[in-house]
GROMACS .gro file of C-alpha atoms in nm:
model
  409
    1PHE     CA    1   0.993  -1.794  -0.817
    2GLN     CA    2   0.815  -2.124  -0.747
    3THR     CA    3   0.602  -1.948  -0.489
    4VAL     CA    4   0.396  -1.631  -0.439
    5ILE     CA    5   0.560  -1.306  -0.328
    6ALA     CA    6   0.387  -1.128  -0.042
    7GLY     CA    7   0.358  -0.754   0.004
    8GLY     CA    8   0.665  -0.628  -0.175
    9PRO     CA    9   1.041  -0.575  -0.144
   10VAL     CA   10   1.231  -0.395   0.132
   11ILE     CA   11   1.578  -0.242   0.075
   12ASP     CA   12   1.839  -0.188   0.348
   13HIS     CA   13   2.117   0.072   0.368
   14ARG     CA   14   2.357  -0.158   0.178
   15LYS     CA   15   2.105  -0.207  -0.104
   16ASN     CA   16   2.032  -0.564   0.000
   17ILE     CA   17   1.676  -0.668  -0.081
   18TYR     CA   18   1.439  -0.866   0.142
   19VAL     CA   19   1.136  -1.043  -0.002
   20ALA     CA   20   0.872  -1.252   0.177
   21ALA     CA   21   0.677  -1.527   0.006
   22THR     CA   22   0.464  -1.826   0.096
   23ASP     CA   23   0.779  -2.040   0.129
   24GLY     CA   24   0.979  -1.800   0.348
   25VAL     CA   25   1.196  -1.488   0.346
   26ARG     CA   26   1.487  -1.435   0.109
   27LYS     CA   27   1.769  -1.184   0.125
   28PHE     CA   28   1.928  -1.083  -0.204
   29SER     CA   29   2.238  -0.881  -0.276
   30GLN     CA   30   2.192  -0.590  -0.515
   31ASN     CA   31   2.324  -0.808  -0.801
   32GLY     CA   32   2.066  -1.083  -0.739
   33THR     CA   33   2.261  -1.335  -0.532
   34VAL     CA   34   2.050  -1.514  -0.269
   35LEU     CA   35   2.235  -1.447   0.058
   36TRP     CA   36   1.996  -1.651   0.272
   37HIS     CA   37   1.654  -1.811   0.263
   38LYS     CA   38   1.463  -1.868   0.585
   39ARG     CA   39   1.199  -2.126   0.498
   40SER     CA   40   0.852  -2.107   0.645
   41TYR     CA   41   0.586  -2.371   0.681
   42GLY     CA   42   0.324  -2.143   0.829
   43GLY     CA   43   0.201  -1.974   0.514
   44LEU     CA   44   0.410  -1.658   0.532
   45THR     CA   45   0.212  -1.397   0.342
   46HIS     CA   46   0.306  -1.068   0.506
   47ALA     CA   47   0.558  -0.809   0.397
   48PRO     CA   48   0.890  -0.808   0.587
   49SER     CA   49   1.008  -0.501   0.774
   50LEU     CA   50   1.347  -0.391   0.905
   51VAL     CA   51   1.389  -0.290   1.269
   52GLY     CA   52   1.752  -0.213   1.350
   53SER     CA   53   1.958  -0.523   1.271
   54MET     CA   54   1.651  -0.748   1.254
   55VAL     CA   55   1.403  -0.856   0.989
   56MET     CA   56   1.055  -0.888   1.137
   57THR     CA   57   0.797  -1.117   0.980
   58SER     CA   58   0.446  -1.237   1.055
   59HIS     CA   59   0.257  -1.540   0.928
   60SER     CA   60  -0.101  -1.623   0.844
   61ASN     CA   61  -0.096  -1.894   1.116
   62GLY     CA   62  -0.032  -1.629   1.382
   63VAL     CA   63   0.344  -1.681   1.421
   64VAL     CA   64   0.570  -1.375   1.440
   65MET     CA   65   0.949  -1.393   1.411
   66GLY     CA   66   1.255  -1.178   1.457
   67LEU     CA   67   1.539  -1.277   1.223
   68ASP     CA   68   1.901  -1.167   1.220
   69ALA     CA   69   1.925  -0.950   0.908
   70GLU     CA   70   2.283  -1.058   0.841
   71THR     CA   71   2.236  -1.435   0.860
   72GLY     CA   72   1.862  -1.508   0.863
   73ARG     CA   73   1.896  -1.686   1.199
   74VAL     CA   74   1.581  -1.693   1.412
   75ILE     CA   75   1.637  -1.472   1.719
   76TRP     CA   76   1.291  -1.536   1.858
   77SER     CA   77   0.959  -1.684   1.747
   78ARG     CA   78   0.619  -1.633   1.912
   79ARG     CA   79   0.264  -1.733   1.836
   80TRP     CA   80   0.018  -1.488   1.989
   81THR     CA   81  -0.291  -1.572   1.784
   82LYS     CA   82  -0.438  -1.862   1.589
   83GLU     CA   83  -0.459  -1.686   1.255
   84SER     CA   84  -0.394  -1.364   1.069
   85PRO     CA   85  -0.513  -1.237   0.729
   86ARG     CA   86  -0.347  -1.409   0.437
   87THR     CA   87  -0.279  -1.084   0.255
   88GLY     CA   88  -0.268  -0.710   0.305
   89VAL     CA   89  -0.054  -0.693   0.620
   90PHE     CA   90   0.244  -0.455   0.612
   91PRO     CA   91   0.391  -0.455   0.965
   92ALA     CA   92   0.626  -0.177   1.070
   93GLY     CA   93   0.810  -0.054   1.377
   94TYR     CA   94   0.919   0.263   1.550
   95GLY     CA   95   1.129   0.298   1.863
   96ASN     CA   96   1.064   0.009   2.097
   97LYS     CA   97   0.745  -0.110   1.926
   98TRP     CA   98   0.671  -0.325   1.623
   99VAL     CA   99   0.307  -0.326   1.511
  100PHE     CA  100   0.138  -0.598   1.309
  101GLY     CA  101  -0.220  -0.685   1.211
  102THR     CA  102  -0.389  -1.003   1.324
  103GLU     CA  103  -0.727  -1.173   1.377
  104ILE     CA  104  -0.929  -1.191   1.056
  105GLY     CA  105  -1.212  -0.938   1.046
  106GLN     CA  106  -1.565  -1.081   1.048
  107ASP     CA  107  -1.767  -0.780   0.936
  108PRO     CA  108  -2.068  -0.923   0.744
  109ARG     CA  109  -2.040  -0.646   0.485
  110ARG     CA  110  -1.688  -0.755   0.388
  111PRO     CA  111  -1.511  -1.025   0.595
  112GLY     CA  112  -1.133  -1.005   0.596
  113GLY     CA  113  -0.862  -0.760   0.688
  114ALA     CA  114  -0.699  -0.737   1.030
  115ALA     CA  115  -0.938  -0.679   1.320
  116LEU     CA  116  -0.659  -0.611   1.570
  117ALA     CA  117  -0.338  -0.410   1.578
  118TRP     CA  118  -0.087  -0.568   1.816
  119ALA     CA  119   0.233  -0.404   1.938
  120LEU     CA  120   0.529  -0.605   2.061
  121ARG     CA  121   0.888  -0.545   2.167
  122PRO     CA  122   1.127  -0.611   1.878
  123GLN     CA  123   1.405  -0.743   2.099
  124ASP     CA  124   1.209  -1.039   2.235
  125GLY     CA  125   0.867  -1.050   2.069
  126TRP     CA  126   0.664  -0.993   2.387
  127LEU     CA  127   0.330  -0.818   2.350
  128THR     CA  128   0.274  -0.480   2.511
  129TRP     CA  129  -0.080  -0.381   2.396
  130ASN     CA  130  -0.345  -0.438   2.130
  131PHE     CA  131  -0.603  -0.213   1.968
  132ARG     CA  132  -0.932  -0.299   1.799
  133GLY     CA  133  -1.076  -0.038   1.564
  134GLU     CA  134  -1.442   0.014   1.484
  135ASN     CA  135  -1.380  -0.169   1.156
  136ALA     CA  136  -1.110  -0.400   1.023
  137PHE     CA  137  -0.788  -0.269   0.871
  138VAL     CA  138  -0.750  -0.378   0.508
  139ASN     CA  139  -0.395  -0.343   0.374
  140PHE     CA  140  -0.282  -0.290   0.734
  141ALA     CA  141   0.003  -0.037   0.727
  142PRO     CA  142   0.083   0.165   1.043
  143LEU     CA  143   0.238   0.510   0.999
  144PHE     CA  144   0.472   0.677   1.249
  145PRO     CA  145   0.507   1.058   1.267
  146GLY     CA  146   0.817   1.024   1.489
  147ASP     CA  147   0.673   1.109   1.831
  148ASP     CA  148   0.570   0.775   1.986
  149THR     CA  149   0.233   0.779   1.813
  150MET     CA  150   0.087   0.579   1.525
  151VAL     CA  151  -0.169   0.659   1.254
  152ILE     CA  152  -0.379   0.394   1.081
  153MET     CA  153  -0.693   0.383   0.863
  154ASP     CA  154  -0.973   0.124   0.860
  155PHE     CA  155  -1.168   0.008   0.555
  156THR     CA  156  -1.433   0.284   0.585
  157GLY     CA  157  -1.169   0.559   0.570
  158MET     CA  158  -1.185   0.626   0.944
  159VAL     CA  159  -0.846   0.747   1.073
  160TYR     CA  160  -0.702   0.676   1.419
  161ARG     CA  161  -0.405   0.821   1.602
  162ILE     CA  162  -0.275   0.586   1.870
  163ASP     CA  163  -0.026   0.635   2.155
  164LEU     CA  164   0.251   0.381   2.089
  165ARG     CA  165   0.338   0.355   2.457
  166ASP     CA  166   0.006   0.209   2.572
  167GLY     CA  167  -0.232   0.181   2.274
  168GLU     CA  168  -0.458   0.466   2.388
  169VAL     CA  169  -0.664   0.639   2.117
  170LEU     CA  170  -0.560   1.006   2.096
  171TRP     CA  171  -0.817   1.092   1.830
  172LYS     CA  172  -1.024   0.930   1.559
  173SER     CA  173  -1.187   1.096   1.260
  174ARG     CA  174  -1.477   0.945   1.067
  175PRO     CA  175  -1.574   1.093   0.729
  176LYS     CA  176  -1.939   1.195   0.734
  177GLY     CA  177  -2.168   0.930   0.585
  178ASN     CA  178  -1.880   0.688   0.525
  179HIS     CA  179  -1.979   0.409   0.766
  180ARG     CA  180  -2.122   0.195   0.482
  181SER     CA  181  -1.821   0.224   0.251
  182TYR     CA  182  -1.533  -0.014   0.186
  183SER     CA  183  -1.184   0.054   0.054
  184GLU     CA  184  -0.856  -0.134   0.019
  185GLY     CA  185  -0.680   0.200   0.046
  186GLY     CA  186  -0.459   0.356   0.310
  187ALA     CA  187  -0.289   0.674   0.424
  188VAL     CA  188   0.036   0.870   0.423
  189ILE     CA  189   0.174   1.140   0.654
  190GLY     CA  190   0.328   1.443   0.486
  191PRO     CA  191   0.623   1.652   0.611
  192ASN     CA  192   0.362   1.927   0.660
  193GLU     CA  193   0.204   1.726   0.947
  194VAL     CA  194  -0.104   1.639   0.744
  195VAL     CA  195  -0.249   1.289   0.703
  196TYR     CA  196  -0.375   1.207   0.353
  197THR     CA  197  -0.613   0.915   0.300
  198CYS     CA  198  -0.735   0.723  -0.003
  199SER     CA  199  -1.077   0.565   0.055
  200ASN     CA  200  -1.430   0.561  -0.088
  201PRO     CA  201  -1.727   0.786  -0.004
  202GLY     CA  202  -2.083   0.709   0.097
  203ALA     CA  203  -2.178   0.350   0.018
  204SER     CA  204  -1.904   0.297  -0.241
  205TYR     CA  205  -1.733  -0.042  -0.217
  206GLY     CA  206  -1.451   0.044  -0.454
  207ARG     CA  207  -1.616  -0.120  -0.753
  208GLU     CA  208  -1.607  -0.016  -1.118
  209GLY     CA  209  -1.831   0.286  -1.178
  210GLU     CA  210  -1.824   0.399  -0.814
  211LEU     CA  211  -1.649   0.703  -0.666
  212GLY     CA  212  -1.333   0.749  -0.463
  213ALA     CA  213  -1.217   1.009  -0.211
  214LEU     CA  214  -0.888   1.178  -0.127
  215ARG     CA  215  -0.895   1.354   0.210
  216ALA     CA  216  -0.654   1.559   0.421
  217TYR     CA  217  -0.656   1.565   0.804
  218ALA     CA  218  -0.457   1.766   1.057
  219LEU     CA  219  -0.216   1.530   1.233
  220SER     CA  220  -0.254   1.724   1.558
  221ASN     CA  221  -0.627   1.666   1.612
  222GLY     CA  222  -0.779   1.481   1.315
  223THR     CA  223  -0.972   1.776   1.174
  224MET     CA  224  -1.053   1.730   0.805
  225LEU     CA  225  -0.884   2.005   0.603
  226TRP     CA  226  -1.017   1.926   0.257
  227GLU     CA  227  -1.175   1.654   0.048
  228GLN     CA  228  -1.172   1.566  -0.322
  229ILE     CA  229  -1.429   1.321  -0.458
  230LEU     CA  230  -1.270   1.120  -0.741
  231PRO     CA  231  -1.430   0.975  -1.055
  232HIS     CA  232  -1.267   0.636  -0.991
  233PRO     CA  233  -1.255   0.439  -0.662
  234CYS     CA  234  -0.953   0.492  -0.436
  235ASN     CA  235  -0.811   0.155  -0.326
  236GLY     CA  236  -0.442   0.230  -0.268
  237ASN     CA  237  -0.210   0.450  -0.064
  238PRO     CA  238  -0.131   0.812  -0.153
  239SER     CA  239   0.223   0.945  -0.189
  240ILE     CA  240   0.344   1.297  -0.115
  241SER     CA  241   0.647   1.488  -0.243
  242ASN     CA  242   0.758   1.782  -0.455
  243LEU     CA  243   0.688   1.721  -0.825
  244THR     CA  244   0.866   2.020  -0.983
  245LYS     CA  245   1.209   2.171  -0.930
  246GLU     CA  246   1.070   2.511  -1.023
  247LYS     CA  247   0.850   2.510  -0.712
  248ALA     CA  248   1.059   2.316  -0.462
  249SER     CA  249   0.848   2.417  -0.162
  250ARG     CA  250   0.519   2.309  -0.320
  251LEU     CA  251   0.409   1.964  -0.204
  252SER     CA  252   0.184   1.745  -0.413
  253VAL     CA  253  -0.014   1.440  -0.309
  254VAL     CA  254  -0.054   1.166  -0.571
  255VAL     CA  255  -0.311   0.886  -0.590
  256ALA     CA  256  -0.372   0.606  -0.839
  257PRO     CA  257  -0.750   0.548  -0.836
  258GLY     CA  258  -0.895   0.230  -0.981
  259SER     CA  259  -1.167  -0.020  -0.897
  260ASN     CA  260  -1.094  -0.346  -0.720
  261LEU     CA  261  -1.060  -0.657  -0.935
  262LYS     CA  262  -1.350  -0.862  -0.807
  263HIS     CA  263  -1.639  -0.773  -1.035
  264THR     CA  264  -1.568  -0.683  -1.396
  265PRO     CA  265  -1.290  -0.715  -1.656
  266ASP     CA  266  -1.358  -0.368  -1.799
  267LEU     CA  267  -1.179  -0.143  -1.551
  268HIS     CA  268  -1.094   0.227  -1.546
  269GLY     CA  269  -0.776   0.345  -1.377
  270SER     CA  270  -0.595   0.676  -1.340
  271VAL     CA  271  -0.311   0.869  -1.177
  272MET     CA  272  -0.382   1.214  -1.029
  273ALA     CA  273  -0.178   1.485  -0.859
  274PHE     CA  274  -0.322   1.743  -0.618
  275ASP     CA  275  -0.185   2.044  -0.435
  276ALA     CA  276  -0.119   1.910  -0.085
  277HIS     CA  277  -0.216   2.238   0.082
  278THR     CA  278  -0.536   2.329  -0.100
  279GLY     CA  279  -0.647   2.001  -0.256
  280SER     CA  280  -0.674   2.157  -0.601
  281LEU     CA  281  -0.613   1.923  -0.894
  282GLN     CA  282  -0.280   1.976  -1.075
  283TRP     CA  283  -0.297   1.708  -1.345
  284ARG     CA  284  -0.453   1.370  -1.419
  285TYR     CA  285  -0.382   1.071  -1.642
  286GLN     CA  286  -0.646   0.833  -1.777
  287ALA     CA  287  -0.483   0.490  -1.811
  288PRO     CA  288  -0.593   0.239  -2.078
  289ARG     CA  289  -0.888   0.033  -1.961
  290ILE     CA  290  -0.819  -0.323  -1.848
  291ASN     CA  291  -1.033  -0.549  -2.064
  292GLN     CA  292  -0.934  -0.895  -1.944
  293PRO     CA  293  -1.042  -1.076  -1.625
  294ILE     CA  294  -0.791  -1.024  -1.343
  295GLY     CA  295  -0.860  -1.151  -0.994
  296ALA     CA  296  -0.723  -1.399  -0.746
  297THR     CA  297  -0.459  -1.585  -0.949
  298ASN     CA  298  -0.355  -1.939  -0.861
  299LEU     CA  299   0.003  -2.020  -0.950
  300LEU     CA  300   0.019  -2.381  -0.831
  301TRP     CA  301   0.080  -2.504  -1.183
  302GLU     CA  302   0.415  -2.326  -1.207
  303GLY     CA  303   0.754  -2.463  -1.112
  304SER     CA  304   0.853  -2.781  -0.939
  305PRO     CA  305   0.632  -3.039  -0.762
  306GLN     CA  306   0.736  -2.886  -0.428
  307LYS     CA  307   0.516  -2.593  -0.521
  308SER     CA  308   0.210  -2.791  -0.414
  309GLU     CA  309   0.318  -2.758  -0.049
  310TYR     CA  310   0.218  -2.393  -0.055
  311ASP     CA  311  -0.093  -2.196  -0.129
  312GLY     CA  312  -0.023  -2.044  -0.469
  313THR     CA  313  -0.307  -1.793  -0.467
  314CYS     CA  314  -0.211  -1.432  -0.534
  315TYR     CA  315  -0.454  -1.148  -0.464
  316PRO     CA  316  -0.329  -0.859  -0.679
  317SER     CA  317  -0.422  -0.493  -0.653
  318HIS     CA  318  -0.544  -0.274  -0.937
  319TRP     CA  319  -0.246  -0.044  -0.872
  320SER     CA  320   0.050  -0.068  -0.642
  321SER     CA  321   0.092   0.233  -0.416
  322PRO     CA  322   0.241   0.512  -0.631
  323ARG     CA  323   0.599   0.620  -0.567
  324ILE     CA  324   0.744   0.960  -0.655
  325SER     CA  325   1.101   0.972  -0.785
  326THR     CA  326   1.347   1.259  -0.754
  327ASP     CA  327   1.262   1.391  -1.102
  328GLY     CA  328   0.896   1.431  -1.001
  329SER     CA  329   0.766   1.138  -1.204
  330VAL     CA  330   0.523   0.889  -1.053
  331TRP     CA  331   0.582   0.514  -1.064
  332ALA     CA  332   0.313   0.251  -1.013
  333ALA     CA  333   0.263  -0.112  -1.114
  334ARG     CA  334  -0.077  -0.214  -1.248
  335ALA     CA  335  -0.278  -0.535  -1.272
  336ASP     CA  336  -0.236  -0.534  -1.651
  337GLY     CA  337   0.126  -0.643  -1.602
  338LYS     CA  338   0.288  -0.306  -1.670
  339ILE     CA  339   0.486  -0.049  -1.474
  340TYR     CA  340   0.367   0.304  -1.545
  341ASN     CA  341   0.599   0.604  -1.521
  342VAL     CA  342   0.384   0.919  -1.534
  343LYS     CA  343   0.520   1.273  -1.535
  344GLY     CA  344   0.294   1.576  -1.520
  345PRO     CA  345   0.334   1.900  -1.716
  346VAL     CA  346   0.608   2.139  -1.611
  347HIS     CA  347   0.362   2.426  -1.574
  348ASP     CA  348   0.013   2.417  -1.428
  349ALA     CA  349  -0.252   2.349  -1.691
  350PRO     CA  350  -0.555   2.579  -1.723
  351GLU     CA  351  -0.826   2.494  -1.474
  352ALA     CA  352  -1.073   2.412  -1.751
  353SER     CA  353  -0.850   2.137  -1.887
  354ILE     CA  354  -0.819   1.951  -1.557
  355ALA     CA  355  -1.165   1.992  -1.408
  356LEU     CA  356  -1.283   1.677  -1.232
  357SER     CA  357  -1.632   1.696  -1.378
  358ARG     CA  358  -1.775   1.732  -1.725
  359GLU     CA  359  -2.063   1.914  -1.563
  360SER     CA  360  -2.075   2.076  -1.224
  361ASP     CA  361  -2.283   1.793  -1.078
  362LYS     CA  362  -2.142   1.490  -1.261
  363LEU     CA  363  -1.801   1.327  -1.226
  364ASP     CA  364  -1.646   1.224  -1.556
  365LEU     CA  365  -1.552   0.855  -1.562
  366ASP     CA  366  -1.387   0.887  -1.905
  367PHE     CA  367  -1.208   1.218  -1.850
  368GLN     CA  368  -0.932   1.336  -2.082
  369THR     CA  369  -0.568   1.326  -1.974
  370THR     CA  370  -0.421   1.667  -1.891
  371ALA     CA  371  -0.221   1.815  -2.181
  372GLY     CA  372   0.152   1.771  -2.132
  373VAL     CA  373   0.139   1.451  -1.925
  374GLN     CA  374   0.409   1.205  -2.037
  375VAL     CA  375   0.376   0.829  -1.984
  376HIS     CA  376   0.616   0.539  -2.029
  377GLN     CA  377   0.519   0.174  -1.979
  378THR     CA  378   0.737  -0.127  -1.901
  379ALA     CA  379   0.595  -0.479  -1.932
  380VAL     CA  380   0.653  -0.726  -1.648
  381SER     CA  381   0.538  -1.082  -1.581
  382GLY     CA  382   0.197  -1.013  -1.431
  383PRO     CA  383  -0.001  -0.834  -1.159
  384SER     CA  384   0.133  -0.732  -0.820
  385THR     CA  385   0.017  -0.633  -0.474
  386THR     CA  386  -0.010  -0.292  -0.304
  387GLY     CA  387   0.349  -0.261  -0.180
  388ALA     CA  388   0.512  -0.377  -0.502
  389MET     CA  389   0.771  -0.101  -0.550
  390ALA     CA  390   1.069   0.016  -0.346
  391PHE     CA  391   1.340   0.272  -0.421
  392SER     CA  392   1.700   0.323  -0.314
  393PRO     CA  393   1.949   0.572  -0.465
  394GLY     CA  394   2.023   0.442  -0.813
  395MET     CA  395   1.792   0.141  -0.776
  396THR     CA  396   1.425   0.058  -0.831
  397VAL     CA  397   1.292  -0.279  -0.710
  398MET     CA  398   0.953  -0.416  -0.810
  399SER     CA  399   0.778  -0.745  -0.744
  400THR     CA  400   0.489  -0.915  -0.920
  401CYS     CA  401   0.304  -1.214  -0.776
  402ASN     CA  402   0.592  -1.444  -0.869
  403SER     CA  403   0.888  -1.238  -0.996
  404LEU     CA  404   1.135  -0.978  -0.870
  405TYR     CA  405   1.272  -0.703  -1.094
  406VAL     CA  406   1.569  -0.478  -1.012
  407TYR     CA  407   1.647  -0.174  -1.226
  408GLU     CA  408   1.966   0.030  -1.195
  409HIS     CA  409   1.966   0.393  -1.304
   0.00000   0.00000   0.00000
């Protein structure tokens, strides 16, 4: 592309692919044909989402649009705010509400993120309510349990459950001592009605050498069920599924810890699987350290002269959010320009071989990979953002900052 891809791909029921970038939204057929391209001059940097027969988009200049998914025609366009975050907004909808993040957070500890969650009606774009959390939402991604409520996490790891009908807070749960922390992570809701979050404990800002945290909360009332402190920062979204055919009823929650890319070129990263019910560690993989500088990447030099019309800055993540395939392997793209496919051992490893700490009171930054873990790497054109990977039966789609890859299998 001669532009920067935002968020990641979305796949519809016909295996068409939708991708947002700074120059607009494109719809591709599964064989790579561009079916339409709706150009944008408002700095479109947010991931698209599908609501019925519409593609919903939001822009960094505050404009939101509803597009006809078949043709790309604008059904409605509204501007409800002057500006929205340039990156890290993954709008989504449920029922008669579509929720997006807006108003750039001004917290002096870490400006950025979306300070407000706004809900509008998909059919006409009219606002119904807005919600301001105690802290901004970084990598804004609302979750819907299917009962007219919404779950979302702010940058300190605080979790909120919101009534979709009127924006009322049903409960909020703040991890003890976490008010000084910062994370670019998020949450996932399991089929077991548990919310799992990836954030950072204490005063950790998600930097190299700091700790991360994986936590489980009851969806019904926000009670914390368990917590695992991680040897690497947690700056992504968890995934939950069954990892082994032998134990089909056993759910596992997977995270890809790794520090943010703002401070040092020598970065640890890992992939870990935990028992979703108890929080016990099942296996872990220590990825090769990243030893080159990776940060905000400007791509203005690429492509045609028209490229200069757009902001070519890409803000990649250390890892994309991990995805779990039907064979139990975990897929994630990394800032080193590789896709990792990680599969844990068939049988549980002995507890001593997967312990989180070298000593009872010290987390092991350079831990050893669990015996039996298998890893395959595929090189791509560069780093990507949090929502870089999407799956459909027989198809894997992945985006980097400036390229789209489609794999058939």
